Short mmCIF file of C-alpha atoms in Angstrom, two decimals:
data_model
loop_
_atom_site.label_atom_id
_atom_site.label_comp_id
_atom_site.label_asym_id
_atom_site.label_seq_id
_atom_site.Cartn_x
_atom_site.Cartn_y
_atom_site.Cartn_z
CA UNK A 275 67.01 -36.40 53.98
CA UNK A 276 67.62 -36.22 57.73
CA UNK A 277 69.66 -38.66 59.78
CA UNK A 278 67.33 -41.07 61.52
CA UNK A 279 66.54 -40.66 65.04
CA UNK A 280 68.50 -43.13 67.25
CA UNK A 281 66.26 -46.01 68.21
CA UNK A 282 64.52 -45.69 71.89
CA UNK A 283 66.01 -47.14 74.98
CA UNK A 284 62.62 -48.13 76.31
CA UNK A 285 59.25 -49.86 75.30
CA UNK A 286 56.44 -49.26 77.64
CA UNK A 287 54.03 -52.08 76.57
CA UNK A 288 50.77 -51.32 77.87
CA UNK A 289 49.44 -54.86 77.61
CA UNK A 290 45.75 -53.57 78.68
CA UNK A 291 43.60 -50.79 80.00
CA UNK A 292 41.81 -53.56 82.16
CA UNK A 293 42.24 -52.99 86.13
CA UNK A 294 40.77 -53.98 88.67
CA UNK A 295 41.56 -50.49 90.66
CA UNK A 296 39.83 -46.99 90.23
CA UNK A 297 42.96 -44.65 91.03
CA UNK A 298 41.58 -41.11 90.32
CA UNK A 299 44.90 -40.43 88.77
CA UNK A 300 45.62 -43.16 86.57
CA UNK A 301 47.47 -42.32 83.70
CA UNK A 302 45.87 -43.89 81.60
CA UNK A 303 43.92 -41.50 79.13
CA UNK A 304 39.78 -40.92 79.96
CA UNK A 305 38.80 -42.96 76.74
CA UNK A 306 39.96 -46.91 77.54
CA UNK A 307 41.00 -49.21 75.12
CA UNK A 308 38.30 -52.14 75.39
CA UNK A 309 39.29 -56.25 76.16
CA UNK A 310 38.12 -56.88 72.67
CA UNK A 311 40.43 -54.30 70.97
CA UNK A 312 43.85 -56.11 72.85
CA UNK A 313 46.55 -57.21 70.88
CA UNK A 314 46.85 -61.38 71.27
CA UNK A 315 50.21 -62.77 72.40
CA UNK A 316 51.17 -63.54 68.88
CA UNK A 317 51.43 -59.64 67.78
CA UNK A 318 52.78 -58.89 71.52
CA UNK A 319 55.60 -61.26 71.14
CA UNK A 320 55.93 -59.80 67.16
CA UNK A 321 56.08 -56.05 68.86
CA UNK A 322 58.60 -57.74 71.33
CA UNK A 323 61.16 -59.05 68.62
CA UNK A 324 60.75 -55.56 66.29
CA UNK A 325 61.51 -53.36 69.86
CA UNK A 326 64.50 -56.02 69.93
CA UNK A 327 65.79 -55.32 66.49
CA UNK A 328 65.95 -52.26 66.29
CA UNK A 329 67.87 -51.25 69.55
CA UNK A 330 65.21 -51.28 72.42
CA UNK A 331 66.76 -52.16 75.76
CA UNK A 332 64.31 -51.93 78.11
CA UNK A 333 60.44 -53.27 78.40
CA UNK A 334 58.06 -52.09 81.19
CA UNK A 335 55.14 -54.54 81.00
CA UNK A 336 52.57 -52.01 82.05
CA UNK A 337 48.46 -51.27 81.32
CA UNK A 338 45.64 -51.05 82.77
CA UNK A 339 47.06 -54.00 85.08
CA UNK A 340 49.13 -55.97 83.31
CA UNK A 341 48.93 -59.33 85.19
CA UNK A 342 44.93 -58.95 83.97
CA UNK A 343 46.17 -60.97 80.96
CA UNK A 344 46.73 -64.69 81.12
CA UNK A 345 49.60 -64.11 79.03
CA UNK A 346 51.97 -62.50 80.71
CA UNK A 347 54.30 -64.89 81.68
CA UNK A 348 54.79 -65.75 78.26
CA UNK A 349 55.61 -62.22 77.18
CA UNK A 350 57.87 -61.90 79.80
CA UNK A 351 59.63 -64.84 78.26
CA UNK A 352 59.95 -64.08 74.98
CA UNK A 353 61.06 -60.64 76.00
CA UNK A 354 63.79 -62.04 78.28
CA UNK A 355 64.74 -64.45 74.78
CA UNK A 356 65.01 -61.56 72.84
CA UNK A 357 67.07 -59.91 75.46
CA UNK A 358 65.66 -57.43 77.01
CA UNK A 359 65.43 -56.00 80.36
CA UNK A 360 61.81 -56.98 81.49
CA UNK A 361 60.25 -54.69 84.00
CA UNK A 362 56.78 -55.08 85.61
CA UNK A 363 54.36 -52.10 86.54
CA UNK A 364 51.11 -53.41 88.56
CA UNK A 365 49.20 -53.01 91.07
CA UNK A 366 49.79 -56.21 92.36
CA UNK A 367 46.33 -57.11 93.77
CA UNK A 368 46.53 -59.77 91.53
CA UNK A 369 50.13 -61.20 92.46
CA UNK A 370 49.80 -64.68 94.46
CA UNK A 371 52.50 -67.12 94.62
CA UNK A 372 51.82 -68.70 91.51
CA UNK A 373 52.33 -66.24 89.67
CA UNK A 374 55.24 -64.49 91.54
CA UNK A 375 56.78 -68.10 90.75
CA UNK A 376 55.96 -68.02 86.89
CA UNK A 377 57.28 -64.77 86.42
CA UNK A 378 60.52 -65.37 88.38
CA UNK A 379 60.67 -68.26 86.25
CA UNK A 380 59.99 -66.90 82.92
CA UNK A 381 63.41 -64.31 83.31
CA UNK A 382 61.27 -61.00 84.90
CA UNK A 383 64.47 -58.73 85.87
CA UNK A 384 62.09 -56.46 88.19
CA UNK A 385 58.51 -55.70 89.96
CA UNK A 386 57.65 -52.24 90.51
CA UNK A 387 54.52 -52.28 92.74
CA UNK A 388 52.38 -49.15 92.82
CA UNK A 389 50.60 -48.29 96.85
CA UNK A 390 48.46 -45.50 96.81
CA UNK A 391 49.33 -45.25 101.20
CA UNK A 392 50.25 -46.78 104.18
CA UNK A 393 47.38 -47.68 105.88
CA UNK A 394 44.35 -49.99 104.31
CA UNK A 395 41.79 -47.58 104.91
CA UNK A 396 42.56 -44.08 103.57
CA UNK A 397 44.82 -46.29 100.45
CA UNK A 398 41.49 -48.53 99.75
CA UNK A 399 39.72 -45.51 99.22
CA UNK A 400 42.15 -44.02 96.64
CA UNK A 401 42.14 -47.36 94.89
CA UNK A 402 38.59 -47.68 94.92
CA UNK A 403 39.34 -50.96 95.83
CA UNK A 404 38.28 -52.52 99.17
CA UNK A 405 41.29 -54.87 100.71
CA UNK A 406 43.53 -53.80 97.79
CA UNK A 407 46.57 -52.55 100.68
CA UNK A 408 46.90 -56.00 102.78
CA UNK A 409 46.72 -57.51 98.94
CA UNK A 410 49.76 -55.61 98.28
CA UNK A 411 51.90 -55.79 100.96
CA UNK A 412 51.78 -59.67 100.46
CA UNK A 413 52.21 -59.34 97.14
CA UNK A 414 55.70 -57.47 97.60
CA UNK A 415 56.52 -60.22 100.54
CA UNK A 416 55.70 -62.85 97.97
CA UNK A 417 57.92 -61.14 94.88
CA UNK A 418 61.04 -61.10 97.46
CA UNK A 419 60.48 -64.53 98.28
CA UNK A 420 60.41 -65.21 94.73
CA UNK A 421 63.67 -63.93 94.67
CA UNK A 422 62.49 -60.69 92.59
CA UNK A 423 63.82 -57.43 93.49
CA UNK A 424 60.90 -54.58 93.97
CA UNK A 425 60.73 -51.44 93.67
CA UNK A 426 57.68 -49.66 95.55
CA UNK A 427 56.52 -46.80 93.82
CA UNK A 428 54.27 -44.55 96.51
CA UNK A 429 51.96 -42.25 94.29
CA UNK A 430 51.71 -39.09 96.46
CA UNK A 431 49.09 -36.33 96.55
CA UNK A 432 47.72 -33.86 99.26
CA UNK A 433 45.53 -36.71 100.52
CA UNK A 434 48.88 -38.55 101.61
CA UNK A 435 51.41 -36.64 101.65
CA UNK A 436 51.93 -36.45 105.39
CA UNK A 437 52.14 -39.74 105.79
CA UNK A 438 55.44 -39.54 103.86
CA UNK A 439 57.89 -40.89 106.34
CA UNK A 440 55.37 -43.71 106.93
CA UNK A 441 55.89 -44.69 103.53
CA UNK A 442 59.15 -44.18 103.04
CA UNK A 443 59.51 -46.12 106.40
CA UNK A 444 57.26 -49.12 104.87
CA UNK A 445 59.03 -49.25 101.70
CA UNK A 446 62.57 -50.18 103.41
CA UNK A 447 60.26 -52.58 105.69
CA UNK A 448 59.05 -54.46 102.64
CA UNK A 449 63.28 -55.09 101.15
CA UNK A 450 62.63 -52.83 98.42
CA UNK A 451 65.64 -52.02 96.69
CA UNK A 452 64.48 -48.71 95.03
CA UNK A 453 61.12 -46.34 96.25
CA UNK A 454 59.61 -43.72 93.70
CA UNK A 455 58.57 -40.89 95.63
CA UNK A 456 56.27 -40.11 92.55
CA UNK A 457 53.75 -37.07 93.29
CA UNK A 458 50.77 -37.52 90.68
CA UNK A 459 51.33 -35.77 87.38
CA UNK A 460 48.08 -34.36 85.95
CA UNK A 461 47.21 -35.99 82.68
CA UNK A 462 44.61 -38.13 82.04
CA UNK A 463 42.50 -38.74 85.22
CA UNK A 464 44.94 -37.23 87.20
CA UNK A 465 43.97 -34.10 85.55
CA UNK A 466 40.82 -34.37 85.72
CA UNK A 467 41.34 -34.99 89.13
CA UNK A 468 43.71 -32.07 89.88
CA UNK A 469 41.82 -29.56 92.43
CA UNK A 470 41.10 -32.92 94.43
CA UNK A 471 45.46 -34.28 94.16
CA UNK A 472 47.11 -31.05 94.45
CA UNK A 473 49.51 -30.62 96.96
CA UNK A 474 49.86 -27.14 98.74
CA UNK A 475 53.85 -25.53 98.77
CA UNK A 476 54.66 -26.26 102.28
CA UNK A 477 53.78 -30.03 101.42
CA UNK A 478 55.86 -30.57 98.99
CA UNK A 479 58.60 -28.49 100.83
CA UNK A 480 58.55 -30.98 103.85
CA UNK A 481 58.33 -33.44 101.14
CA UNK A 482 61.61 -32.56 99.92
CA UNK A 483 63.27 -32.44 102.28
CA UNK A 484 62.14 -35.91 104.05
CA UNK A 485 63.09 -37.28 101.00
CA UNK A 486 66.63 -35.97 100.76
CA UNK A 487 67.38 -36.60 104.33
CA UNK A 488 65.91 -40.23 103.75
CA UNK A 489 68.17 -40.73 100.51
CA UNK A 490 71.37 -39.81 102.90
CA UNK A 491 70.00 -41.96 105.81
CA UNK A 492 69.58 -45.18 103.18
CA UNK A 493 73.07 -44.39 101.02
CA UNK A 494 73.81 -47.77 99.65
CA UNK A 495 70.45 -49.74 101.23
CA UNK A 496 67.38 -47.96 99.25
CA UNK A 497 67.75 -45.58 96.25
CA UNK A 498 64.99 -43.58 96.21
CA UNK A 499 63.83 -41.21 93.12
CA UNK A 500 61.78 -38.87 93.21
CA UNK A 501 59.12 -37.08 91.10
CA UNK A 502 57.75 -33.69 91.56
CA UNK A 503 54.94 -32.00 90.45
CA UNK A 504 56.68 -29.42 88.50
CA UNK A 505 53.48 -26.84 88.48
CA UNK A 506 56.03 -25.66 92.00
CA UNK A 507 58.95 -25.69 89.75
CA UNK A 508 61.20 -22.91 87.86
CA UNK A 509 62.31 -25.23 84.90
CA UNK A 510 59.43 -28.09 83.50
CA UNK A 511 60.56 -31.22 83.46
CA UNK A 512 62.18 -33.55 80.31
CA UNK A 513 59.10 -35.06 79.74
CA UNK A 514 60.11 -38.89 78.25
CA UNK A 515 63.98 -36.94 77.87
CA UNK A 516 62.92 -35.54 74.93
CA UNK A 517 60.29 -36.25 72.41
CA UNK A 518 60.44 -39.36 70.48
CA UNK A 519 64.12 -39.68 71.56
CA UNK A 520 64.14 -42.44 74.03
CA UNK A 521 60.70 -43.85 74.64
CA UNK A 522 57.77 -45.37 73.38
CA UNK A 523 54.67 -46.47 74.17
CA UNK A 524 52.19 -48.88 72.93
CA UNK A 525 48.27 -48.69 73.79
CA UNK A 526 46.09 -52.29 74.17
CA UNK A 527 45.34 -52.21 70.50
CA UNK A 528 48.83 -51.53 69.34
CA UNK A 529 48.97 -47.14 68.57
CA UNK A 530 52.44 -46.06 69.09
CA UNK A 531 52.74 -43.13 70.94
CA UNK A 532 55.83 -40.79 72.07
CA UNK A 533 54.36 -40.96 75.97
CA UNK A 534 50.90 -41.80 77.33
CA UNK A 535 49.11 -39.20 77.77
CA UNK A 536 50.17 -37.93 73.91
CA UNK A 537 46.68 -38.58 72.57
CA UNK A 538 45.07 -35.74 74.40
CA UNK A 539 47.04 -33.41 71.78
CA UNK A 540 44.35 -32.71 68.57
CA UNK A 541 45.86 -33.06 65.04
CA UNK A 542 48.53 -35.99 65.61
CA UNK A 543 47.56 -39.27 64.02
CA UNK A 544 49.13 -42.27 65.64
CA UNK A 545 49.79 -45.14 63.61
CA UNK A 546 49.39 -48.96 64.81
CA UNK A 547 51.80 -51.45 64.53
CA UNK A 548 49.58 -53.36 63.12
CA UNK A 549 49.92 -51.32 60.11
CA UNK A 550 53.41 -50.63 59.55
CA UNK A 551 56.61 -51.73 61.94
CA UNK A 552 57.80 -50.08 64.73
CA UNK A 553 60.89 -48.68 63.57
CA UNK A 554 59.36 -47.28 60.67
CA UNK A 555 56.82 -45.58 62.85
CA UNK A 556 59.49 -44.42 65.32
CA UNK A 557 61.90 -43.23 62.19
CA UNK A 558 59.46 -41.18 60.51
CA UNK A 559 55.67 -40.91 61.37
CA UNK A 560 54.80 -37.29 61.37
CA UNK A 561 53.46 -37.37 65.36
CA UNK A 562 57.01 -38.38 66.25
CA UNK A 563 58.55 -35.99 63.83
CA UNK A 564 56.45 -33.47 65.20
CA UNK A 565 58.30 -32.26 68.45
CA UNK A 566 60.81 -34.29 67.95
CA UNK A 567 64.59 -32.33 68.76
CA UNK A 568 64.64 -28.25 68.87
CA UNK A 569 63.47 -27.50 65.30
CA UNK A 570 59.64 -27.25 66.52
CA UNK A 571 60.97 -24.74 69.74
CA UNK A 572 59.46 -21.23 69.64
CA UNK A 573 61.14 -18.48 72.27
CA UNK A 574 62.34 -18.58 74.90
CA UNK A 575 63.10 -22.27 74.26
CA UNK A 576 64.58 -22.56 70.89
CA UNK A 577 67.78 -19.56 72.11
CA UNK A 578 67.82 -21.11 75.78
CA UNK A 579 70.87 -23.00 77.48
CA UNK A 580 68.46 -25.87 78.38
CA UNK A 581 66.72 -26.50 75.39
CA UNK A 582 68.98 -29.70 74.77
CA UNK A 583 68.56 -30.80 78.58
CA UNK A 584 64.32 -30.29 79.08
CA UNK A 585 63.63 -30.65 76.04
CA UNK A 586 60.96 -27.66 75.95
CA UNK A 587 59.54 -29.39 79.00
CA UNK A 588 56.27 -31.58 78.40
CA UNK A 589 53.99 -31.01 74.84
CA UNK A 590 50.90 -32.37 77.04
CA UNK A 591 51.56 -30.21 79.56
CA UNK A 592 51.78 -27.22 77.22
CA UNK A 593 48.14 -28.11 75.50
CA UNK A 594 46.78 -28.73 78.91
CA UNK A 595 47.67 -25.25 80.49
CA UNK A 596 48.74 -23.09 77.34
CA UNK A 597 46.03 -24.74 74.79
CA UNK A 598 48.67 -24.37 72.60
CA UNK A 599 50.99 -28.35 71.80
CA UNK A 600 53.72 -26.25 70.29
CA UNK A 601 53.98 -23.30 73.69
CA UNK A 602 56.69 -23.13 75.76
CA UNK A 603 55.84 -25.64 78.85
CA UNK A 604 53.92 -23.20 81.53
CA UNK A 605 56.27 -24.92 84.16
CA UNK A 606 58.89 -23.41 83.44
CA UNK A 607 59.24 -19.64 84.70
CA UNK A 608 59.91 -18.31 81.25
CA UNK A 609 56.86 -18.91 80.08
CA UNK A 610 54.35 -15.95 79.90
CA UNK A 611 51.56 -18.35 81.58
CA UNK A 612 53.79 -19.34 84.51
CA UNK A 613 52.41 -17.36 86.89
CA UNK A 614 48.57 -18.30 85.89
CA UNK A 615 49.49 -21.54 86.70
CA UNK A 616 51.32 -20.95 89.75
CA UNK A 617 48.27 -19.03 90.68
CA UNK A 618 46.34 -22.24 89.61
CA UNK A 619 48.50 -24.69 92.12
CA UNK A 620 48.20 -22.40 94.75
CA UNK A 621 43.96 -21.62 94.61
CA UNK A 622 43.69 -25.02 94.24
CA UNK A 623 45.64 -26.60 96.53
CA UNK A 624 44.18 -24.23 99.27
CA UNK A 625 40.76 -24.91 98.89
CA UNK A 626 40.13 -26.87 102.77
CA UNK A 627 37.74 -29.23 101.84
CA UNK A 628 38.59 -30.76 98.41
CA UNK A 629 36.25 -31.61 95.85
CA UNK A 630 35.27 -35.93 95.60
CA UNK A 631 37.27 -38.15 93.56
CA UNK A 632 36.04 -38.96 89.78
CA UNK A 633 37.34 -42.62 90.17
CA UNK A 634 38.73 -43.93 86.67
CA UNK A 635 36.29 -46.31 85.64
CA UNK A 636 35.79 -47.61 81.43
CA UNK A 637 32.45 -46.14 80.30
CA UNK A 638 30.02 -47.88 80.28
CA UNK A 639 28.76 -49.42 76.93
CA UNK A 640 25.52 -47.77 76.20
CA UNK A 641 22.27 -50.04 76.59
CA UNK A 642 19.76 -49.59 73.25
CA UNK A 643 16.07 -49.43 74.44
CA UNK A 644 14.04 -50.02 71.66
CA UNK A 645 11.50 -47.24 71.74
CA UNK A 646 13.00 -44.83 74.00
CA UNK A 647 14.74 -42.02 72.97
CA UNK B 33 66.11 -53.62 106.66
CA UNK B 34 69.75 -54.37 105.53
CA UNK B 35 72.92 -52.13 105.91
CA UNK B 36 75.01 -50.12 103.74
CA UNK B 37 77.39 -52.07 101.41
CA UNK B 38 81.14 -51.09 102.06
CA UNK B 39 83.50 -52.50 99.37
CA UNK B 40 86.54 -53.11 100.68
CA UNK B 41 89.49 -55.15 98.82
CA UNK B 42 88.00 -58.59 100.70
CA UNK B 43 84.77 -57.84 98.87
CA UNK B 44 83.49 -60.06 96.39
CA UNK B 45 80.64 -58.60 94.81
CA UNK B 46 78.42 -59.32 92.01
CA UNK B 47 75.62 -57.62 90.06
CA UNK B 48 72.48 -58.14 91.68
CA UNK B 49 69.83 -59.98 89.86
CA UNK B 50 67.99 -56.51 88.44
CA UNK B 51 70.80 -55.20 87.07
CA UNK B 52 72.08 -56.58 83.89
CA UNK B 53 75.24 -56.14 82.03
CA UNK B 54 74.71 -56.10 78.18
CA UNK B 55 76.25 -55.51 75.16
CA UNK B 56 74.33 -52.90 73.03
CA UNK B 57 75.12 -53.96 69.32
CA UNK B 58 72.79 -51.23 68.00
CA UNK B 59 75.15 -48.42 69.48
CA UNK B 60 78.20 -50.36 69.73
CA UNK B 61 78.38 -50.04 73.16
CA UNK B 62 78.08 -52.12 76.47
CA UNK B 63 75.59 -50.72 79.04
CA UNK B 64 74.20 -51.51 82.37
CA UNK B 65 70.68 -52.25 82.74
CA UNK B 66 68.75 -51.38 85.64
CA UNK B 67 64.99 -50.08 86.18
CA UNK B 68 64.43 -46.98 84.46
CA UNK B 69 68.25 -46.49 84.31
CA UNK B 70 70.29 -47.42 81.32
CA UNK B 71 74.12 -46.78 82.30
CA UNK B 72 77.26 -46.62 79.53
CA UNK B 73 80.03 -47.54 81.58
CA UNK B 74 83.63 -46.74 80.28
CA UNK B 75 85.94 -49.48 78.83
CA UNK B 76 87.54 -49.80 82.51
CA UNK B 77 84.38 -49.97 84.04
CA UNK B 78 83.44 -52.80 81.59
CA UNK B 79 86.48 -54.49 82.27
CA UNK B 80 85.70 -54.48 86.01
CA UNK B 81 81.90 -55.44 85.98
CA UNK B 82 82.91 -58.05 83.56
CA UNK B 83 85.21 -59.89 86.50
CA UNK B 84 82.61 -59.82 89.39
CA UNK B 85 81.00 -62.90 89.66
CA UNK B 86 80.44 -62.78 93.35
CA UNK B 87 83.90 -65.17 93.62
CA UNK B 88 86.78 -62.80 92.68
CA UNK B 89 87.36 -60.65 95.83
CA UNK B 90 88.46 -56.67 95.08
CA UNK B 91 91.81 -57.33 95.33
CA UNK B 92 91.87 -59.64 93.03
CA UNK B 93 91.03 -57.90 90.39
CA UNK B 94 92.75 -55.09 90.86
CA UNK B 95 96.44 -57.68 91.10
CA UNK B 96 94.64 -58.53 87.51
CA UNK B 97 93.84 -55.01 85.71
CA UNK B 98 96.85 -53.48 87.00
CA UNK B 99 99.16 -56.83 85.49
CA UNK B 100 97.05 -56.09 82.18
CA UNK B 101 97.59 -52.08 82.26
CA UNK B 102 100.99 -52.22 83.66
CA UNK B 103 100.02 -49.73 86.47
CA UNK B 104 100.15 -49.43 90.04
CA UNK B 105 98.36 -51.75 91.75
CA UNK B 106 97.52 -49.43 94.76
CA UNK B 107 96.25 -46.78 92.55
CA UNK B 108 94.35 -49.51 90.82
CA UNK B 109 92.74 -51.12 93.63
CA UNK B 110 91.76 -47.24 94.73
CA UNK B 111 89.98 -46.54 91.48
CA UNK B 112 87.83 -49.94 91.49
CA UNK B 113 87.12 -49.11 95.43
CA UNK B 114 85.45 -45.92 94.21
CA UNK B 115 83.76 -46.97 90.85
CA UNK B 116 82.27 -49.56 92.93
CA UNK B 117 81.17 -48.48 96.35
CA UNK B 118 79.24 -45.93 93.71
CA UNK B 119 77.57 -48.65 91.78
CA UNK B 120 76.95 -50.14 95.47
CA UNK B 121 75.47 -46.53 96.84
CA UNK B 122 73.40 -46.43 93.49
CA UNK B 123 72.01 -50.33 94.39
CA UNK B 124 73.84 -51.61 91.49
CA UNK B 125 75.71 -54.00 93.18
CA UNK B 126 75.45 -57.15 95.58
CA UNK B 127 78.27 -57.47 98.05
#
């Protein structure tokens, strides 16, 4: 028998796949988990107390848009009783001073708030959500007046990109402590999405180096990260650091997953918590085993220097570009489809006029017509 | 916008409200929360955050590790400087 897997340092609870935004690169996977399918507060607060237990620091209420449930506050509470380190992911468009106030309140440690630009018209349009901007930037006012610290996390893409001093300028505006320079990553919508996101090499190159003149400028007033789309990049990232080794995720109706996107891989079953508890899921359900350490590697990974520090980069990624879970990650230039998909970036990204947005929206439930076909 | 936080031995910082101090029973270990950053700070480090509580000034507690540790108080007071202008640099820290 193996030695169990050290328990994760973070929960991201995604509460619900409700929103009341369209971002074409949610990350969020293309089938929604419906209202009526939600966990109540009763098994949240359960899920809360298990993560707890079994050595879970951190919670990132998350979704869909999290504040879309009435419940919230009261999640954020129990969390903060059962002491963790509560951590808010929205959109914000539904953040008034109310709320702000009852989450303040209730022991939230942080509010990361999500902008898709700088301006209300070009950022509406991403959103798919007219007004959605001016609702934000009083929404951030409002959570430092409530005494919250924020961290403004700027989504970036081709569509924005050169607007990245703007935003980096807007974030220190609005007293947030940390930005995330996040360019999309292309799961979910945001793959679907790709050809329309993608930003050329010169972009992200000026990119770069805004941001790391930026980070020197702000030393000690604004920490910014930053998140690159590694189909530019020589090594792939360490997608979640590692396979079920320090994060999980729970969907609306309660499937635990190693990251988001992880139910775009065929042949994993997920297990609910509903069903059995978390730390049994996390210890020994055969998803999580399945990638889970260097064991699962093939070459180049399993004999390379890095295997212990990417972690064989992202499984997602590797189904997504290599059709293949179990491939080395195409992002990283030992892989033998690294240059198909630097080939990809760069086709893509080049195209001048890019292709519409497929906004993320939930299907709609078919209607039954009696007598039509 | 604000300005950069210098510690200085009149400092008397404190951990700002998002970043949280904790004792990690699980791995037998104390650790400093912060979002999407979980940081294991040495035993000296612990022993540090543990005395900021926005009263006790820099100096101060380097007059009290250095009584406790029986070392120099200069080379103290230069250590704690530097362990926490970092944690200030890294927006763990309210001066």
């Amino acid at each position: 028998m193996s030695v169990p897997p050290a328990p994760p340092l973070a929960l991201l609870a995604e509460l619900t796949h409700r929103c009341p935004l369209q971002c074409p690169y949610c990350s969020n996977p293309l089938e929604l988990d419906r209202a009526n399918a939600e966990m109540d507060t009763a098994a949240w607060q359960n899920v809360l107390d298990q993560a707890a237990a079994m050595g879970i620091l951190q919670v990132h209420f998350s979704g869909g848009e999290p504040m879309a449930r009435g419940d919230l506050a009261d999640l954020v509470r129990h969390a903060a009783r059962a002491g963790l380190y509560s951590n808010l992911i929205t959109s914000a468009v539904l953040l008034d001073e109310r709320r702000a106030a009852a989450l303040a309140e209730a022991g939230l440690d942080h509010v990361q708030i999500s902008f898709q630009g700088t301006e209300a018209g070009p950022a509406d349009v991403v959103a798919g959500y007219s007004g959605a901007h001016e609702k934000k930037l009083r929404a951030a006012r409002l959570t430092r007046d409530a005494g919250l610290p924020l961290t403004v996390n700027a989504v970036m893409h081709r569509g924005n990109l050169d607007r990245i001093e703007a935003t980096i300028a807007m974030a220190a505006d609005l007293g947030a402590a940390r930005l995330e320079v996040a360019h999309v990553q292309y799961y979910g919508w945001g793959l679907k999405n790709r050809a329309a996101l993608i930003p050329t090499r010169a972009q992200l190159e000026h990119t770069t180096a805004a941001v790391m003149a930026a980070r020197e400028r702000l030393k000690g007033v604004m920490v910014i990260d930053y998140v690159v789309p590694d189909y530019y990049a020589a090594r792939p990232k360490a997608c979640m650091g590692g396979w079920g080794r320090q994060f999980v995720n729970i969907t609306p109706s309660g499937r635990v997953l190693p990251c988001h996107a992880a139910e775009t891989i065929p042949g994993l079953a997920f297990e609910s918590v509903r069903d059995r508890p978390l730390a049994a899921i996390w210890a020994d359900s055969p998803a999580f085993r399945r990638f889970r350490g260097t064991d699962w590697m093939p070459e180049p990974c399993r004999s390379c220097d890095r295997r212990e520090v990417d972690w064989g980069g992202c499984r997602c990624q590797a189904f997504a570009l290599a059709g293949d879970a179990a491939a080395t990650d195409p992002a990283c230039a030992l892989s033998p489809k690294h240059g198909d998909v630097l080939a990809l970036a760069e086709r893509e990204s080049a195209v001048m006029a890019p292709p519409a947005f497929v906004y993320r929206r939930m299907e709609k439930i078919p209607v039954l017509e009696p007598g039509k076909k | 916008m604000s300005e950069r936080r210098v510690i200085g031995e009149a400092s008397a910082p404190s951990l700002p409200r998002h970043v949280k101090l904790r004792r990690d029973e699980s791995r037998g270990q104390w650790v400093l929360l912060a979002p999407e950053r979980v940081l294991v700070p040495d035993d000296i480090a612990v022993e540090i955050l543990q005395r900021l509580d926005g009263q006790a000034t820099v100096g101060a507690v380097a007059d009290d590790l250095a009584e406790k540790y029986r070392s120099p108080r200069a080379e103290v007071l230069h250590d704690v400087i530097e362990m926490l202008q970092d944690l200030a640099d890294k927006g763990f820290l309210a001066a």
